[in-house]
Coordinates of C-alpha atoms in Angstrom, one line a residue:
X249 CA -74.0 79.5 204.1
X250 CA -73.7 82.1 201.1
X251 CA -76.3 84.8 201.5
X252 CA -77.7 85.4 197.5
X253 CA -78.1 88.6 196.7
X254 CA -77.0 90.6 193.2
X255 CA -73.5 91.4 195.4
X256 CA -72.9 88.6 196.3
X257 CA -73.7 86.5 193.5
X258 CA -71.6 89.4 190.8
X259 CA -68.6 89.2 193.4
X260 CA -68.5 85.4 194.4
X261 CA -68.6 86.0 197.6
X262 CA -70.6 84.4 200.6
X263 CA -71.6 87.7 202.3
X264 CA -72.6 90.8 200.3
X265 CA -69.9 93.1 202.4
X266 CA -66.9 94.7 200.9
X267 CA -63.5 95.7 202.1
X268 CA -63.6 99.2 201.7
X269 CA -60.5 100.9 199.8
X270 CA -59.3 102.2 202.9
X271 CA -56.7 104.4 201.8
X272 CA -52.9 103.5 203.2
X273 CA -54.4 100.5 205.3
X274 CA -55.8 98.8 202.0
X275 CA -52.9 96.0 201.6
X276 CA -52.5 92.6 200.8
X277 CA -52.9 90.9 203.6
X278 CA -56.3 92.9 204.7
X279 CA -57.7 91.8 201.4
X280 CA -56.6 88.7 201.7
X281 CA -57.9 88.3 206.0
X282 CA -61.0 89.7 204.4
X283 CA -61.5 87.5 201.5
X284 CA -61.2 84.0 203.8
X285 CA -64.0 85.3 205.8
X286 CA -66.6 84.8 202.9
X287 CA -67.2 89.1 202.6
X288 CA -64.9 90.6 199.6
X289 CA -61.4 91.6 199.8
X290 CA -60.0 94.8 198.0
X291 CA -56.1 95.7 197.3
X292 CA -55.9 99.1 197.0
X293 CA -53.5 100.1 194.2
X294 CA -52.2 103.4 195.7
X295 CA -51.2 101.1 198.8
X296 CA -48.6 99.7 196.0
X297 CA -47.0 102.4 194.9
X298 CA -45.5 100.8 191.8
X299 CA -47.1 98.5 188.9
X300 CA -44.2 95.9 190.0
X301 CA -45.0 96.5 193.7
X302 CA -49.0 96.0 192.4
X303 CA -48.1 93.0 190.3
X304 CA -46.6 91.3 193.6
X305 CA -48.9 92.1 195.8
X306 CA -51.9 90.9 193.4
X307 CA -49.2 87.7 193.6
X308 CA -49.5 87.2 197.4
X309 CA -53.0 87.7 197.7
X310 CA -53.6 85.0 195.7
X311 CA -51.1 82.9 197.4
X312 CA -53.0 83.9 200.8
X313 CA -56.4 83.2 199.7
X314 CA -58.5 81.4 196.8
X315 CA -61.1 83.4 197.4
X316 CA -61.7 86.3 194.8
X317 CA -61.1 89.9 195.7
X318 CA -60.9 93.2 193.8
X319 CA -58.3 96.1 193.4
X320 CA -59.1 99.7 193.5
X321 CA -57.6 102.5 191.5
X322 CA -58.8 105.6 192.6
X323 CA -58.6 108.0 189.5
X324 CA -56.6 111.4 190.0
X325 CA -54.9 109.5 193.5
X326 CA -53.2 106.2 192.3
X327 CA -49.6 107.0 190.8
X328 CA -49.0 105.2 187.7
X329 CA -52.9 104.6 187.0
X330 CA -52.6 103.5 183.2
X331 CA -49.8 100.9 184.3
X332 CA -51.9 100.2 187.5
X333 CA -54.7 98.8 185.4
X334 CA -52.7 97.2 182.8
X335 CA -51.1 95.0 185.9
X336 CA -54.6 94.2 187.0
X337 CA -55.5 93.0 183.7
X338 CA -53.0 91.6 183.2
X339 CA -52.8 89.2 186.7
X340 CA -56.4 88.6 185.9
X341 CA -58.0 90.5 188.4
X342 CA -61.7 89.8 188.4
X343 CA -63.6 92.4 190.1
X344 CA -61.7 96.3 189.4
X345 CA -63.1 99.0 191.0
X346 CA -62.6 102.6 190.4
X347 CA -63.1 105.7 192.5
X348 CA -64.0 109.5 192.9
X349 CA -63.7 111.0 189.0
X350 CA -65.4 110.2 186.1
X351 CA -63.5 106.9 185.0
X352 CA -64.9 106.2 181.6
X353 CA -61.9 105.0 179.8
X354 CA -61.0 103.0 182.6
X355 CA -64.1 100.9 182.8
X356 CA -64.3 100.9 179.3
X357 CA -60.7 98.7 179.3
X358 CA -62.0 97.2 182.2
X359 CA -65.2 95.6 180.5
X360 CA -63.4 95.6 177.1
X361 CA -61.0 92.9 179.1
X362 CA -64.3 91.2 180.3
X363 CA -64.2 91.8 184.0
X364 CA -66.5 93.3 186.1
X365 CA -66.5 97.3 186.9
X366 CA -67.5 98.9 190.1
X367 CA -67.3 102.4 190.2
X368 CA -67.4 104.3 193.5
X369 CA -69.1 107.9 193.5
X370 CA -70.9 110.4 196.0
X371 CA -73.7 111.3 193.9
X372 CA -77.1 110.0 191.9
X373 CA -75.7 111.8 188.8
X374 CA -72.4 110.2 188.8
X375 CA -74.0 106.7 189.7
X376 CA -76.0 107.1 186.5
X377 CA -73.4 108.1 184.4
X378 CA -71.3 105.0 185.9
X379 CA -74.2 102.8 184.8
X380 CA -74.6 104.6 181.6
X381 CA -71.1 103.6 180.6
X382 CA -71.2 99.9 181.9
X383 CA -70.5 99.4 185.2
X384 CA -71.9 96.5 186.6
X385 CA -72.5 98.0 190.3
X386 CA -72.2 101.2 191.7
X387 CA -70.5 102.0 195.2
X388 CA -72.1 105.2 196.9
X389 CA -70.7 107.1 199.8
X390 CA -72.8 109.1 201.9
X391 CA -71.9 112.5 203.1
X392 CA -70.9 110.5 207.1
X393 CA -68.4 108.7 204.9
X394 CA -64.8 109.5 204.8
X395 CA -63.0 110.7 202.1
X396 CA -63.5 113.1 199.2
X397 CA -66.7 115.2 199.5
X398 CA -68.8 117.1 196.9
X399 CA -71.4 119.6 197.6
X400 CA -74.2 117.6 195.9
X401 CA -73.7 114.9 198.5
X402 CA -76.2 113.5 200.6
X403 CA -76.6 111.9 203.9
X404 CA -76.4 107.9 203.3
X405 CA -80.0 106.8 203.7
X406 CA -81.1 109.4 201.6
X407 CA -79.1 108.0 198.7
X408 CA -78.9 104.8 198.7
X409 CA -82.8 104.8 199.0
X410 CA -83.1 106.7 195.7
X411 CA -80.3 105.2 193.9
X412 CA -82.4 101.9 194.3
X413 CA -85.0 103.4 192.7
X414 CA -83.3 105.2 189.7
X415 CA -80.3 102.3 189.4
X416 CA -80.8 98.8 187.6
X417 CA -77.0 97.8 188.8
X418 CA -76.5 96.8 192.2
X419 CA -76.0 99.7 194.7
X420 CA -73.9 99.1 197.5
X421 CA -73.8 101.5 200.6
X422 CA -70.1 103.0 202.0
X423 CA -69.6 105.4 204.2
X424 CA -70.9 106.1 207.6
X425 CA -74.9 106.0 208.8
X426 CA -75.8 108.3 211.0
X427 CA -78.7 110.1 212.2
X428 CA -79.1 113.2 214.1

């Protein structure tokens, strides 16, 4: 049974829970295992390597599942990004999501190819801007999350409660909750 909300319905899926990037672990196959489940697979492009290695690996996940999934490029971390993206429109990808920096021309080509843009970010201000320039969801990681940090970052229930109030794009919650 597909669970509606604004996720789900912008992403196809039948649970409003996405694959995170997940660095080196981010293949194929986990998009793929992730996809069948009804949630929302993502390839991460640094995973790849290569555009070619990207191109094939796009390939297989479609051959594993029907179900849609996304790639990520994470700007100033994928090798190759310009080629990366080209690949991913390219093969048709649906859902592209970038992460960390400012990626302005990347959604731009993104939205330009008429896909949807998910940008990933740490802070409010950058969610904005994200929105601002077209994104169609924002991803926000919380300071328990993983990953690159910033010193504006805030704990995950602290931002995610006021990014619903300042966003009109679908926020969606990474990271780690925690509480003292």
């Amino acid at each position: 049974m597909k669970r509606k909300t604004r996720v789900s319905e912008l992403l196809d899926c039948e649970y409003p829970i996405l694959q995170g990037a997940l660095s080196r672990i981010g293949n194929w196959k986990f998009a793929a295992s992730v996809s069948e489940t009804g949630a929302h697979g993502c390839l991460t492009a640094a995973v790849s390597l290569t555009p070619q290695k990207l191109r094939d690996d796009i390939r297989r996940c479609r051959e594993a599942t029907d179900k849609p999934f996304s790639v990520n490029i994470t700007v100033g971390m994928c090798p190759h990004i310009d080629e990366m993206l080209e690949v991913c429109l390219e093969e048709g990808v649906e859902v592209i999501e970038t992460a960390v920096f400012t990626a302005d021309e990347y959604g731009k080509r993104v939205k330009e190819a008429g896909r949807k843009w998910i940008h990933k970010t740490a802070t409010i201000k950058h969610a904005l801007h994200a929105q601002k320039q077209g994104a169609d969801a924002v991803i926000l990681v919380g300071l328990e999350g993983i990953g690159f940090k910033n010193v504006l970052q805030l704990p995950t229930m602290t931002t995610i409660a006021w990014a619903a109030r300042e966003l009109k794009v679908p926020v969606i919650a990474a990271g780690g909750i925690g509480d003292a």
